[in-house]
Amino acid sequence: MAPMGWSDLPSELLITIAGNLTEFTDRIRFRSVCSHWRSSFPSLSFLPLPPQQLPWLVLPSTTCTHFYSLSENRVYATPPPGIPNNSRLFGSASGWFLSLSGRNRHITISLINPFTGASIGLPSANPGSSLAYVGDDTLVWDRSNSVVVAACSTREGVFYCRLGDSAWSSIENQELNTASSITFYDSKFYILQVDMCETTVLDGETLEQITVIAAPQLNTPVEAHLSVSSGELLLLVKSRWMYLFPDCDSQFYKVHRVDLNDELVEWSEVNDIGNQALFVDNLHCFLVEVGDNSLLKRNCIYSAQSKTSGGSRNLSRSYSISIFYLGNGNCECIEGALIKFRAASSRGAVSVPTWALLSLN
């Protein structure tokens, strides 16, 4: 009787082993060992759900999209097989990406989950609408199970489509002209207008207005984003104190909080968000529970930025992550594989990194 090899392990044992792997990338590698291991579970969604993943950073490039894994401190030059070629990706906290392909007002839009291979086609952008003019640094969006809401943050108009619709529709709301942040939470869409810092709350199914939350007392912010979690609405305001730190490119933040369960809505500035971390880029922000994860720091803001360097023929873009300590206002830069990474860039293009949480749902 021939000795049993690795490729002869029973499928039940392989499923048990793979189910104990905590990183999505390890599960992908596991399925790639041989055809028997791959056929033992047809897809990653066949396995038990792993622990919550640390956010990944999507790194745009003129060649292909790269991904940075915070937990592995590694840049992946080859995207997962579910990523369409030559597409622009906009991450979210739901595990899904909004994928845009094409230029010059002929934009194909779809929802994708690169790790499960799931894809949902959405209507193309209506010619003449602001969605046809979105750049890599201007698209804000989020989704429920049945509705996608999106906007170009630099142009008027907030749009939606229900899964299966043939066209995008405009949200008719006189108080809602622009959107710089869109967040879905607990059957509601929260839409921030950055010029006024007002938050419009819409019913997640009917998209009818529920209420408008007035802005807190602020000096005119450079940039603001919303995050909603556990009945709290957080407003993250970013500014650059260059006149105090002329040689420092660090970004400084203030966080304002409102309890959505209170009848009287009152904002308060906070310097402690508990055992959580905020992840922010130019397009959105979301909260992540730190728990027992030693790689994350509590009460901190993880911010992603990019810079362009080089001459006219060899432009490149570098990316960085800074950690802002909300309690004392200190800031540090994450050292690691991202420091050495350079992405191809074209003149005039603005390519901003975007955070995304991965999910098998």
Short mmCIF file of N, CA, C and O in Angstrom, two decimals, residues 188-241:
data_model
loop_
_atom_site.label_atom_id
_atom_site.label_comp_id
_atom_site.label_asym_id
_atom_site.label_seq_id
_atom_site.Cartn_x
_atom_site.Cartn_y
_atom_site.Cartn_z
N LYS A 188 -30.23 52.87 7.37
CA LYS A 188 -30.28 54.28 7.00
C LYS A 188 -29.00 54.69 6.27
O LYS A 188 -27.93 54.15 6.52
N PHE A 189 -29.15 55.65 5.35
CA PHE A 189 -27.99 56.28 4.71
C PHE A 189 -27.74 57.63 5.38
O PHE A 189 -28.67 58.43 5.55
N TYR A 190 -26.49 57.85 5.74
CA TYR A 190 -26.06 59.12 6.33
C TYR A 190 -25.19 59.83 5.30
O TYR A 190 -24.14 59.31 4.91
N ILE A 191 -25.62 61.01 4.89
CA ILE A 191 -24.93 61.72 3.80
C ILE A 191 -24.48 63.08 4.31
O ILE A 191 -25.28 63.90 4.76
N LEU A 192 -23.17 63.32 4.23
CA LEU A 192 -22.58 64.56 4.73
C LEU A 192 -22.35 65.53 3.58
O LEU A 192 -21.80 65.16 2.53
N GLN A 193 -22.77 66.78 3.77
CA GLN A 193 -22.44 67.87 2.86
C GLN A 193 -21.31 68.67 3.50
O GLN A 193 -21.53 69.33 4.52
N VAL A 194 -20.13 68.59 2.92
CA VAL A 194 -18.96 69.11 3.61
C VAL A 194 -18.97 70.63 3.70
O VAL A 194 -18.43 71.21 4.64
N ASP A 195 -19.59 71.32 2.74
CA ASP A 195 -19.58 72.77 2.79
C ASP A 195 -20.37 73.29 3.99
O ASP A 195 -20.03 74.31 4.59
N MET A 196 -21.44 72.57 4.37
CA MET A 196 -22.25 72.98 5.51
C MET A 196 -22.05 72.07 6.72
O MET A 196 -22.46 72.39 7.82
N CYS A 197 -21.42 70.91 6.50
CA CYS A 197 -21.22 69.89 7.53
C CYS A 197 -22.54 69.44 8.14
O CYS A 197 -22.60 69.06 9.31
N GLU A 198 -23.60 69.49 7.36
CA GLU A 198 -24.89 68.93 7.78
C GLU A 198 -24.97 67.47 7.34
O GLU A 198 -24.40 67.09 6.31
N THR A 199 -25.68 66.68 8.11
CA THR A 199 -25.84 65.28 7.81
C THR A 199 -27.31 65.00 7.50
O THR A 199 -28.18 65.21 8.35
N THR A 200 -27.58 64.57 6.29
CA THR A 200 -28.94 64.20 5.89
C THR A 200 -29.10 62.70 6.09
O THR A 200 -28.28 61.92 5.60
N VAL A 201 -30.16 62.30 6.78
CA VAL A 201 -30.42 60.89 7.06
C VAL A 201 -31.59 60.45 6.20
O VAL A 201 -32.67 61.04 6.26
N LEU A 202 -31.36 59.39 5.41
CA LEU A 202 -32.39 58.87 4.51
C LEU A 202 -32.77 57.45 4.91
O LEU A 202 -31.91 56.67 5.35
N ASP A 203 -34.03 57.12 4.72
CA ASP A 203 -34.47 55.74 4.90
C ASP A 203 -33.76 54.86 3.88
O ASP A 203 -33.70 55.18 2.69
N GLY A 204 -33.21 53.73 4.33
CA GLY A 204 -32.39 52.90 3.46
C GLY A 204 -33.16 52.23 2.34
O GLY A 204 -32.56 51.81 1.35
N GLU A 205 -34.46 52.12 2.45
CA GLU A 205 -35.26 51.46 1.41
C GLU A 205 -35.97 52.48 0.53
O GLU A 205 -35.87 52.44 -0.69
N THR A 206 -36.68 53.42 1.14
CA THR A 206 -37.46 54.38 0.36
C THR A 206 -36.64 55.59 -0.07
O THR A 206 -37.03 56.31 -0.99
N LEU A 207 -35.51 55.84 0.62
CA LEU A 207 -34.65 57.00 0.40
C LEU A 207 -35.37 58.31 0.71
O LEU A 207 -34.95 59.38 0.27
N GLU A 208 -36.43 58.22 1.48
CA GLU A 208 -37.09 59.43 1.96
C GLU A 208 -36.29 60.01 3.12
O GLU A 208 -35.68 59.29 3.92
N GLN A 209 -36.31 61.35 3.23
CA GLN A 209 -35.56 62.01 4.30
C GLN A 209 -36.21 61.73 5.65
O GLN A 209 -37.41 61.88 5.82
N ILE A 210 -35.37 61.32 6.61
CA ILE A 210 -35.83 61.11 7.98
C ILE A 210 -35.57 62.35 8.82
O ILE A 210 -36.45 62.83 9.54
N THR A 211 -34.37 62.90 8.71
CA THR A 211 -34.03 64.09 9.47
C THR A 211 -32.76 64.71 8.89
O THR A 211 -32.09 64.09 8.04
N VAL A 212 -32.44 65.89 9.33
CA VAL A 212 -31.18 66.56 9.01
C VAL A 212 -30.52 66.92 10.33
O VAL A 212 -31.12 67.57 11.18
N ILE A 213 -29.29 66.46 10.52
CA ILE A 213 -28.53 66.73 11.73
C ILE A 213 -27.63 67.94 11.47
O ILE A 213 -26.76 67.89 10.59
N ALA A 214 -27.88 69.01 12.21
CA ALA A 214 -27.10 70.23 12.02
C ALA A 214 -25.64 70.00 12.37
O ALA A 214 -25.28 69.08 13.11
N ALA A 215 -24.79 70.85 11.83
CA ALA A 215 -23.35 70.72 12.06
C ALA A 215 -22.97 71.19 13.45
O ALA A 215 -23.64 72.05 14.03
N PRO A 216 -21.91 70.64 14.03
CA PRO A 216 -21.38 71.19 15.28
C PRO A 216 -20.70 72.53 15.02
O PRO A 216 -20.53 72.94 13.87
N GLN A 217 -20.31 73.20 16.07
CA GLN A 217 -19.57 74.45 15.93
C GLN A 217 -18.16 74.13 15.46
O GLN A 217 -17.39 73.49 16.17
N LEU A 218 -17.83 74.58 14.25
CA LEU A 218 -16.53 74.26 13.66
C LEU A 218 -15.92 75.49 13.02
O LEU A 218 -16.64 76.35 12.50
N ASN A 219 -14.59 75.56 13.05
CA ASN A 219 -13.90 76.43 12.11
C ASN A 219 -13.97 75.73 10.77
O ASN A 219 -14.00 74.50 10.69
N THR A 220 -14.00 76.50 9.69
CA THR A 220 -14.19 75.91 8.38
C THR A 220 -13.20 74.75 8.17
O THR A 220 -11.99 74.97 8.15
N PRO A 221 -13.69 73.52 8.06
CA PRO A 221 -12.77 72.38 7.95
C PRO A 221 -12.21 72.24 6.54
O PRO A 221 -12.84 72.63 5.56
N VAL A 222 -11.02 71.71 6.48
CA VAL A 222 -10.44 71.39 5.18
C VAL A 222 -11.14 70.17 4.59
O VAL A 222 -11.43 70.11 3.41
N GLU A 223 -11.44 69.20 5.44
CA GLU A 223 -12.06 67.97 4.97
C GLU A 223 -12.79 67.32 6.14
O GLU A 223 -12.35 67.43 7.29
N ALA A 224 -13.91 66.68 5.88
CA ALA A 224 -14.68 66.03 6.95
C ALA A 224 -15.29 64.74 6.43
O ALA A 224 -15.65 64.63 5.25
N HIS A 225 -15.40 63.75 7.32
CA HIS A 225 -15.99 62.46 6.98
C HIS A 225 -16.85 61.97 8.13
O HIS A 225 -16.63 62.32 9.29
N LEU A 226 -17.81 61.10 7.77
CA LEU A 226 -18.70 60.51 8.76
C LEU A 226 -18.35 59.05 8.99
O LEU A 226 -17.93 58.34 8.08
N SER A 227 -18.58 58.62 10.22
CA SER A 227 -18.54 57.21 10.55
C SER A 227 -19.67 56.94 11.53
O SER A 227 -19.90 57.73 12.46
N VAL A 228 -20.40 55.86 11.32
CA VAL A 228 -21.53 55.53 12.18
C VAL A 228 -21.33 54.12 12.72
O VAL A 228 -21.03 53.18 11.96
N SER A 229 -21.48 53.96 14.04
CA SER A 229 -21.30 52.65 14.64
C SER A 229 -21.90 52.66 16.03
O SER A 229 -21.77 53.64 16.78
N SER A 230 -22.59 51.57 16.37
CA SER A 230 -23.12 51.36 17.72
C SER A 230 -23.94 52.55 18.22
O SER A 230 -23.83 52.97 19.37
N GLY A 231 -24.76 53.10 17.35
CA GLY A 231 -25.64 54.18 17.75
C GLY A 231 -24.97 55.53 17.88
O GLY A 231 -25.59 56.48 18.39
N GLU A 232 -23.72 55.65 17.43
CA GLU A 232 -23.01 56.92 17.50
C GLU A 232 -22.65 57.40 16.10
O GLU A 232 -22.27 56.61 15.24
N LEU A 233 -22.78 58.70 15.92
CA LEU A 233 -22.34 59.34 14.69
C LEU A 233 -21.09 60.13 15.01
O LEU A 233 -21.08 60.97 15.90
N LEU A 234 -19.99 59.81 14.30
CA LEU A 234 -18.73 60.52 14.49
C LEU A 234 -18.43 61.38 13.28
O LEU A 234 -18.57 60.92 12.13
N LEU A 235 -18.06 62.62 13.52
CA LEU A 235 -17.63 63.52 12.46
C LEU A 235 -16.14 63.75 12.62
O LEU A 235 -15.69 64.30 13.64
N LEU A 236 -15.38 63.32 11.65
CA LEU A 236 -13.92 63.45 11.67
C LEU A 236 -13.53 64.65 10.82
O LEU A 236 -13.81 64.70 9.63
N VAL A 237 -12.90 65.63 11.43
CA VAL A 237 -12.50 66.86 10.75
C VAL A 237 -10.98 66.90 10.66
O VAL A 237 -10.29 66.71 11.67
N LYS A 238 -10.48 67.14 9.48
CA LYS A 238 -9.03 67.16 9.24
C LYS A 238 -8.59 68.57 8.89
O LYS A 238 -9.22 69.26 8.10
N SER A 239 -7.47 68.99 9.45
CA SER A 239 -6.88 70.27 9.09
C SER A 239 -5.36 70.13 9.12
O SER A 239 -4.82 69.19 9.69
N ARG A 240 -4.66 71.08 8.50
CA ARG A 240 -3.20 71.09 8.50
C ARG A 240 -2.72 72.34 9.22
O ARG A 240 -3.02 73.46 8.80
N TRP A 241 -2.01 72.15 10.32
CA TRP A 241 -1.50 73.29 11.08
C TRP A 241 -0.09 73.62 10.60
O TRP A 241 0.88 73.55 11.34
#
